[in-house]
Amino acid sequence: ATSRDLKVVFSGGVGAGKTTAIRAISESATLSTDVHISSGEVMGGKTMTTVGLDYGECHLGDQWTLKLFGTPGQDRFRFMWDILGRGAAGAIVLLDATQPGALVQLDLFIDAFSPHVPAGAIVVGIGRSGQPGALPSDAFSERLEARGMTLPVLSVDVRQRADVLLLVETLACIL
């Protein structure tokens, strides 16, 4: 059986772990367009940020080859969201539960990627949910329900391959 290529976009706010997630599951060397953060502001110890895209590939069984595209998190690079979103089979939105405005970010990224993917082909990954001051995962599910949407919301550690694979496997079950 030949595998089918599926484009999967990872998006979310700055520092949510898009680059880390792709690196965690990519079976080949990843392409990254990270640059040093110039503003002097370091988010959560982060000194680099993506300005173009991240890219990697992984396989889900013999059935699918996933082409993994990571978007920049900064709104000033929003034009890349549309470019990378085009033709995507699905999207994974990563959010940091400790960041102020995480629920507003959820709305922003759902609105940005819903037009590009088949209806409901979005999985939400919540990072740092166990940290002090973090919003509970339920808050994200409730926000989606208030919008009339039911999407999978999973607490994940994007540094853990198994957690990131759970996100893509959940997305594959929707497709």
XYZ file of N, CA, C and O in Angstrom, residues 10-161:
608
model
N 0.775 23.278 12.113
C 0.858 23.559 13.544
C 0.873 25.073 13.685
O 1.728 25.742 13.100
N -0.068 25.607 14.456
C -0.095 27.041 14.669
C -0.367 27.326 16.136
O -0.636 26.416 16.917
N -0.304 28.577 16.509
C -0.519 28.970 17.897
C 0.372 30.147 18.240
O 1.177 30.592 17.419
N 0.216 30.614 19.448
C 0.940 31.801 19.892
C 2.435 31.588 20.025
O 2.941 30.468 19.988
N 3.143 32.702 20.184
C 4.585 32.675 20.395
C 4.883 31.876 21.665
O 4.246 32.079 22.701
N 5.805 30.954 21.575
C 6.208 30.178 22.744
C 5.297 29.012 23.069
O 5.474 28.360 24.093
N 4.326 28.716 22.201
C 3.398 27.613 22.476
C 4.017 26.246 22.195
O 3.503 25.228 22.637
N 5.118 26.222 21.423
C 5.822 24.956 21.207
C 5.681 24.352 19.827
O 5.878 23.150 19.652
N 5.376 25.151 18.828
C 5.191 24.637 17.469
C 6.480 24.012 16.924
O 6.462 22.888 16.431
N 7.573 24.731 17.016
C 8.865 24.228 16.528
C 9.261 22.978 17.302
O 9.676 21.971 16.712
N 9.105 23.006 18.599
C 9.455 21.868 19.461
C 8.613 20.649 19.109
O 9.125 19.526 19.025
N 7.318 20.848 18.869
C 6.421 19.736 18.536
C 6.834 19.071 17.228
O 6.891 17.834 17.138
N 7.128 19.880 16.223
C 7.528 19.320 14.933
C 8.841 18.563 15.067
O 8.997 17.457 14.542
N 9.775 19.122 15.806
C 11.054 18.430 16.021
C 10.862 17.118 16.778
O 11.595 16.160 16.564
N 9.873 17.072 17.674
C 9.634 15.881 18.486
C 9.177 14.687 17.657
O 9.463 13.546 18.003
N 8.462 14.940 16.546
C 7.919 13.807 15.785
C 8.494 13.653 14.390
O 8.263 12.635 13.740
N 9.247 14.642 13.910
C 9.771 14.552 12.547
C 10.772 13.411 12.448
O 11.626 13.234 13.320
N 10.636 12.642 11.382
C 11.535 11.515 11.147
C 12.697 11.902 10.251
O 13.537 11.081 9.923
N 12.724 13.155 9.850
C 13.831 13.667 9.057
C 14.298 14.962 9.706
O 13.638 15.479 10.592
N 15.417 15.471 9.225
C 15.896 16.751 9.744
C 14.825 17.809 9.468
O 14.189 17.790 8.420
N 14.615 18.684 10.422
C 13.584 19.716 10.244
C 14.201 20.977 9.658
O 15.365 21.290 9.908
N 13.387 21.664 8.881
C 13.752 22.969 8.358
C 13.150 23.986 9.316
O 11.993 23.863 9.703
N 13.930 24.971 9.689
C 13.424 25.971 10.619
C 13.900 27.348 10.185
O 15.030 27.490 9.715
N 13.043 28.343 10.342
C 13.426 29.717 10.016
C 13.408 30.555 11.289
O 12.806 31.624 11.324
N 14.062 30.053 12.311
C 14.135 30.768 13.577
C 15.211 31.852 13.516
O 16.267 31.662 12.907
N 14.901 32.972 14.145
C 15.876 34.057 14.282
C 15.879 34.495 15.744
O 14.945 34.214 16.494
N 16.935 35.197 16.128
C 16.987 35.720 17.494
C 15.907 36.769 17.690
O 15.653 37.579 16.799
N 15.270 36.729 18.853
C 14.247 37.719 19.184
C 14.942 39.062 19.347
O 15.852 39.207 20.162
N 14.528 40.041 18.563
C 15.232 41.319 18.540
C 14.720 42.314 19.575
O 15.424 43.233 19.939
N 13.501 42.103 20.050
C 12.907 43.095 20.945
C 13.550 43.101 22.325
O 13.265 43.973 23.124
N 14.406 42.122 22.572
C 15.010 42.030 23.889
C 14.098 41.326 24.874
O 14.527 40.892 25.931
N 12.831 41.188 24.515
C 11.878 40.492 25.375
C 12.023 38.998 25.137
O 12.037 38.533 24.009
N 12.173 38.280 26.212
C 12.308 36.835 26.096
C 11.084 36.205 26.733
O 10.792 36.428 27.893
N 10.343 35.447 25.933
C 9.124 34.815 26.432
C 9.444 33.431 26.958
O 9.847 32.563 26.183
N 9.284 33.227 28.242
C 9.493 31.915 28.830
C 10.876 31.349 28.561
O 11.029 30.163 28.321
N 11.905 32.201 28.561
C 13.254 31.733 28.316
C 13.574 31.565 26.839
O 14.661 31.135 26.475
N 12.651 31.898 25.979
C 12.826 31.764 24.534
C 13.697 32.890 23.995
O 13.450 34.048 24.261
N 14.720 32.546 23.225
C 15.575 33.568 22.622
C 15.444 33.587 21.103
O 15.969 34.458 20.452
N 14.737 32.576 20.547
C 14.545 32.472 19.096
C 13.043 32.451 18.804
O 12.261 32.024 19.634
N 12.682 32.902 17.591
C 11.288 32.849 17.162
C 11.235 32.528 15.672
O 12.152 32.874 14.935
N 10.177 31.866 15.254
C 10.000 31.500 13.850
C 9.459 32.689 13.076
O 8.488 33.310 13.487
N 10.089 32.996 11.938
C 9.631 34.122 11.123
C 9.072 33.670 9.778
O 8.434 34.454 9.089
N 9.301 32.442 9.390
C 8.789 31.934 8.114
C 7.962 30.697 8.345
O 6.748 30.736 8.339
N 8.665 29.583 8.550
C 7.977 28.327 8.786
C 8.935 27.319 9.378
O 10.144 27.496 9.352
N 8.348 26.258 9.911
C 9.087 25.061 10.294
C 8.543 23.960 9.404
O 7.377 24.005 8.987
N 9.379 22.961 9.109
C 8.908 21.854 8.284
C 9.569 20.554 8.721
O 10.766 20.511 9.013
N 8.762 19.520 8.774
C 9.255 18.178 9.054
C 8.282 17.173 8.475
O 7.219 17.543 7.969
N 8.647 15.908 8.542
C 7.780 14.839 8.034
C 7.771 13.676 8.996
O 8.781 13.389 9.644
N 6.616 13.004 9.072
C 6.539 11.760 9.832
C 5.481 10.868 9.193
O 4.679 11.323 8.378
N 5.510 9.609 9.539
C 4.558 8.639 8.995
C 3.615 8.177 10.083
O 4.028 7.997 11.227
N 2.375 7.984 9.715
C 1.398 7.336 10.595
C 1.108 5.991 9.950
O 0.390 5.917 8.952
N 1.741 4.959 10.469
C 1.614 3.633 9.875
C 2.103 3.661 8.440
O 2.978 4.443 8.082
N 1.540 2.787 7.603
C 1.896 2.764 6.183
C 0.950 3.638 5.387
O 1.120 3.825 4.181
N -0.071 4.154 6.082
C -1.159 4.833 5.399
C -0.835 6.269 4.996
O -1.161 6.695 3.898
N -0.195 7.041 5.898
C -0.030 8.473 5.665
C 1.392 8.942 5.900
O 2.047 8.549 6.857
N 1.823 9.829 5.036
C 3.039 10.605 5.272
C 2.558 12.007 5.614
O 1.870 12.647 4.807
N 2.868 12.452 6.804
C 2.431 13.780 7.239
C 3.509 14.799 6.916
O 4.667 14.649 7.305
N 3.115 15.824 6.193
C 3.974 16.966 5.896
C 3.622 18.010 6.948
O 2.514 18.536 6.963
N 4.538 18.250 7.870
C 4.279 19.086 9.044
C 4.798 20.503 8.816
O 5.997 20.707 8.615
N 3.896 21.464 8.844
C 4.261 22.863 8.650
C 3.957 23.635 9.925
O 2.827 23.593 10.418
N 4.936 24.343 10.456
C 4.732 25.191 11.625
C 4.713 26.647 11.203
O 5.543 27.086 10.398
N 3.752 27.388 11.725
C 3.620 28.807 11.370
C 4.334 29.681 12.398
O 4.546 29.268 13.534
N 4.651 30.905 12.024
C 5.109 31.868 13.029
C 3.943 32.164 13.973
O 2.783 32.111 13.558
N 4.238 32.495 15.214
C 3.182 32.798 16.168
C 2.814 34.265 16.231
O 1.733 34.612 16.686
N 3.721 35.119 15.758
C 3.477 36.559 15.856
C 2.479 37.022 14.794
O 2.575 36.637 13.639
N 1.566 37.864 15.218
C 0.515 38.375 14.347
C 1.085 39.120 13.135
O 0.490 39.118 12.070
N 2.266 39.726 13.276
C 2.835 40.472 12.146
C 3.239 39.559 11.000
O 3.469 40.010 9.889
N 3.304 38.239 11.271
C 3.595 37.272 10.216
C 2.342 36.508 9.797
O 2.409 35.422 9.234
N 1.195 37.103 10.067
C -0.090 36.449 9.786
C -0.244 36.052 8.315
O -0.894 35.062 7.997
N 0.341 36.816 7.411
C 0.247 36.459 5.992
C 0.761 35.044 5.753
O 0.297 34.349 4.846
N 1.701 34.573 6.579
C 2.223 33.206 6.444
C 1.174 32.178 6.865
O 1.196 31.045 6.385
N 0.248 32.565 7.750
C -0.793 31.634 8.188
C -1.650 31.229 6.995
O -1.984 30.057 6.828
N -2.013 32.221 6.183
C -2.833 31.929 5.006
C -2.058 31.117 3.976
O -2.596 30.184 3.380
N -0.815 31.478 3.770
C 0.018 30.748 2.805
C 0.159 29.290 3.233
O -0.035 28.364 2.447
N 0.512 29.074 4.494
C 0.744 27.709 4.979
C -0.558 26.946 5.180
O -0.585 25.716 5.095
N -1.644 27.650 5.452
C -2.929 26.992 5.672
C -3.545 26.440 4.402
O -4.284 25.454 4.436
N -3.228 27.042 3.272
C -3.800 26.613 1.986
C -3.510 25.144 1.716
O -2.366 24.722 1.744
N -4.570 24.388 1.455
C -4.395 22.984 1.098
C -4.133 22.047 2.269
O -3.841 20.866 2.070
N -4.236 22.547 3.483
C -3.987 21.687 4.654
C -5.154 20.728 4.874
O -6.319 21.095 4.708
N -4.820 19.496 5.230
C -5.845 18.500 5.568
C -6.398 18.779 6.958
O -7.536 18.443 7.269
N -5.571 19.394 7.802
C -5.993 19.694 9.162
C -4.984 20.592 9.847
O -3.891 20.828 9.331
N -5.382 21.095 11.010
C -4.520 21.993 11.775
C -4.482 21.562 13.235
O -5.461 21.040 13.769
N -3.330 21.794 13.830
C -3.161 21.603 15.271
C -2.833 22.976 15.841
O -1.852 23.604 15.425
N -3.690 23.456 16.726
C -3.488 24.752 17.369
C -2.896 24.494 18.746
O -3.503 23.814 19.576
N -1.692 25.023 18.970
C -1.020 24.869 20.262
C -1.124 26.170 21.041
O -0.889 27.248 20.493
N -1.476 26.032 22.318
C -1.614 27.201 23.183
C -0.914 26.940 24.505
O -0.855 25.804 24.972
N -0.399 27.987 25.090
C 0.256 27.929 26.393
C -0.767 28.391 27.432
O -1.160 29.559 27.440
N -1.200 27.475 28.288
C -2.259 27.772 29.267
C -1.842 28.809 30.296
O -2.693 29.348 31.003
N -0.539 29.121 30.379
C -0.084 30.114 31.357
C -0.023 31.521 30.762
O 0.157 32.489 31.497
N -0.163 31.639 29.445
C -0.070 32.960 28.818
C -1.351 33.750 29.013
O -2.448 33.216 28.810
N -1.222 35.017 29.382
C -2.416 35.857 29.442
C -3.020 35.932 28.038
O -2.299 35.983 27.060
N -4.313 35.906 27.956
C -4.952 35.993 26.650
C -4.972 34.694 25.870
O -5.204 34.700 24.664
N -4.736 33.571 26.533
C -4.715 32.282 25.831
C -6.054 31.973 25.170
O -6.095 31.407 24.076
N -7.160 32.370 25.796
C -8.479 32.123 25.198
C -8.710 33.011 23.965
O -9.320 32.576 22.988
N -8.186 34.221 24.008
C -8.275 35.111 22.856
C -7.424 34.538 21.718
O -7.825 34.562 20.551
N -6.264 33.970 22.070
C -5.419 33.325 21.057
C -6.156 32.142 20.431
O -6.054 31.920 19.226
N -6.873 31.386 21.249
C -7.650 30.260 20.727
C -8.589 30.759 19.625
O -8.604 30.207 18.518
N -9.352 31.808 19.916
C -10.276 32.375 18.926
C -9.525 32.813 17.666
O -9.950 32.525 16.544
N -8.420 33.505 17.852
C -7.630 34.038 16.742
C -7.182 32.922 15.799
O -7.356 33.014 14.577
N -6.628 31.848 16.354
C -6.086 30.786 15.503
C -7.185 29.893 14.918
O -7.054 29.431 13.787
N -8.265 29.697 15.647
C -9.396 28.944 15.089
C -9.976 29.725 13.908
O -10.237 29.165 12.838
N -10.156 31.037 14.077
C -10.681 31.874 12.993
C -9.739 31.896 11.790
O -10.185 31.905 10.644
N -8.428 31.897 12.056
C -7.450 31.968 10.971
C -7.389 30.678 10.159
O -7.193 30.722 8.945
N -7.574 29.521 10.801
C -7.374 28.252 10.095
C -8.648 27.534 9.692
O -8.612 26.697 8.789
N -9.777 27.865 10.295
C -11.035 27.222 9.911
C -11.335 27.338 8.416
O -11.793 26.372 7.816
N -11.063 28.492 7.777
C -11.362 28.578 6.346
C -10.472 27.686 5.466
O -10.806 27.407 4.333
N -9.327 27.254 5.989
C -8.355 26.519 5.187
C -8.477 25.001 5.297
O -7.930 24.279 4.470
N -9.128 24.510 6.332
C -9.178 23.057 6.554
C -10.627 22.572 6.492
O -11.553 23.359 6.686
N -10.822 21.265 6.225
C -12.194 20.746 6.242
C -12.855 21.013 7.607
O -12.164 21.097 8.631
N -14.168 21.150 7.618
C -14.909 21.456 8.852
C -14.526 20.496 9.973
O -14.550 19.280 9.795
N -14.152 21.056 11.106
C -13.833 20.260 12.287
C -12.466 19.604 12.289
O -12.140 18.866 13.210
N -11.635 19.872 11.270
C -10.321 19.222 11.182
C -9.251 20.028 11.916
O -8.196 20.354 11.385
N -9.564 20.350 13.181
C -8.636 21.085 14.041
C -8.588 20.385 15.392
O -9.620 20.018 15.951
N -7.375 20.199 15.895
C -7.168 19.666 17.239
C -6.428 20.739 18.030
O -5.514 21.377 17.510
N -6.835 20.941 19.282
C -6.223 21.953 20.133
C -5.352 21.263 21.183
O -5.823 20.386 21.905
N -4.087 21.659 21.234
C -3.152 21.136 22.230
C -2.836 22.219 23.246
O -2.425 23.321 22.874
N -3.066 21.905 24.508
C -2.839 22.876 25.589
C -1.570 22.485 26.345
O -1.505 21.413 26.949
N -0.595 23.366 26.303
C 0.661 23.133 27.004
C 0.717 23.865 28.327
O -0.006 24.832 28.544
N 1.560 23.370 29.199
C 1.819 23.964 30.521
C 0.558 24.061 31.374
O 0.424 24.945 32.214
N -0.384 23.151 31.143
C -1.655 23.209 31.885
C -1.492 22.868 33.363
O -2.347 23.226 34.160
N -0.410 22.219 33.724
C -0.192 21.884 35.129
C 0.537 22.953 35.919
O 0.748 22.821 37.125
N 0.923 24.023 35.257
C 1.693 25.092 35.911
C 0.796 25.978 36.772
O -0.395 26.111 36.491
N 1.379 26.612 37.799
C 0.597 27.555 38.611
C 0.055 28.693 37.738
O 0.755 29.190 36.869
N -1.200 29.045 37.939
C -1.818 30.137 37.195
C -2.323 29.747 35.817
O -2.847 30.592 35.093
N -2.149 28.488 35.445
C -2.597 28.043 34.118
C -4.107 27.902 34.078
O -4.733 27.507 35.060
N -4.668 28.220 32.928
C -6.094 27.974 32.717
C -6.321 26.470 32.599
O -5.505 25.775 31.989
N -7.411 25.957 33.150
C -7.687 24.530 32.972
C -8.107 24.247 31.526
O -8.661 25.115 30.858
N -7.844 23.040 31.066
C -8.201 22.655 29.689
C -9.692 22.847 29.432
O -10.102 23.168 28.313
N -10.505 22.638 30.470
C -11.955 22.816 30.334
C -12.317 24.222 29.861
O -13.299 24.403 29.149
N -11.523 25.219 30.263
C -11.811 26.601 29.866
C -11.743 26.739 28.347
O -12.535 27.466 27.736
N -10.825 25.995 27.711
C -10.681 26.053 26.253
C -11.851 25.326 25.579
O -12.397 25.812 24.596
N -12.226 24.178 26.129
C -13.372 23.432 25.591
C -14.649 24.262 25.701
O -15.454 24.315 24.760
N -14.828 24.915 26.854
C -16.019 25.743 27.067
C -16.040 26.934 26.106
O -17.102 27.314 25.603
N -14.891 27.512 25.843
C -14.801 28.641 24.905
C -15.241 28.187 23.509
O -15.977 28.888 22.820
N -14.787 27.003 23.110
C -15.171 26.462 21.800
C -16.672 26.158 21.759
O -17.348 26.475 20.772
N -17.190 25.560 22.821
C -18.620 25.234 22.879
C -19.472 26.494 22.794
O -20.516 26.501 22.140
N -19.013 27.581 23.426
C -19.743 28.854 23.364
C -19.802 29.377 21.934
O -20.710 30.124 21.580
N -18.853 28.961 21.120
C -18.818 29.349 19.706
C -19.556 28.331 18.838
O -19.532 28.445 17.616
N -20.131 27.307 19.457
C -20.838 26.281 18.702
C -19.914 25.255 18.073
O -20.271 24.586 17.105
N -18.702 25.123 18.622
C -17.717 24.194 18.060
C -17.377 23.104 19.068
O -17.232 23.377 20.257
N -17.246 21.906 18.566
C -16.773 20.802 19.397
C -15.514 20.260 18.737
O -15.586 19.616 17.689
N -14.373 20.585 19.310
C -13.085 20.130 18.793
C -12.346 19.411 19.914
O -12.519 19.752 21.089
N -11.492 18.441 19.574
C -10.692 17.799 20.612
C -9.731 18.810 21.257
O -9.074 19.572 20.541
N -9.692 18.817 22.581
C -8.765 19.659 23.339
C -7.972 18.719 24.246
O -8.555 18.041 25.099
N -6.652 18.676 24.049
C -5.800 17.758 24.791
C -4.691 18.510 25.517
O -4.053 19.392 24.935
N -4.454 18.137 26.772
C -3.305 18.680 27.490
C -2.077 17.908 27.037
O -2.087 16.673 27.051
N -1.047 18.633 26.615
C 0.142 17.979 26.075
C 1.426 18.640 26.554
O 1.416 19.805 26.951
N 2.487 17.873 26.478
C 3.837 18.395 26.653
C 4.500 18.213 25.294
O 4.801 17.079 24.901
N 4.690 19.290 24.547
C 5.175 19.190 23.174
C 6.609 18.682 23.088
O 7.079 18.361 22.004
N 7.281 18.584 24.220
C 8.637 18.012 24.215
C 8.594 16.491 24.154
O 9.588 15.849 23.866
N 7.400 15.932 24.446
C 7.234 14.479 24.485
C 6.670 13.968 23.166
O 5.548 14.301 22.799
N 7.446 13.144 22.494
C 7.028 12.587 21.204
C 5.640 11.952 21.282
O 4.794 12.176 20.419
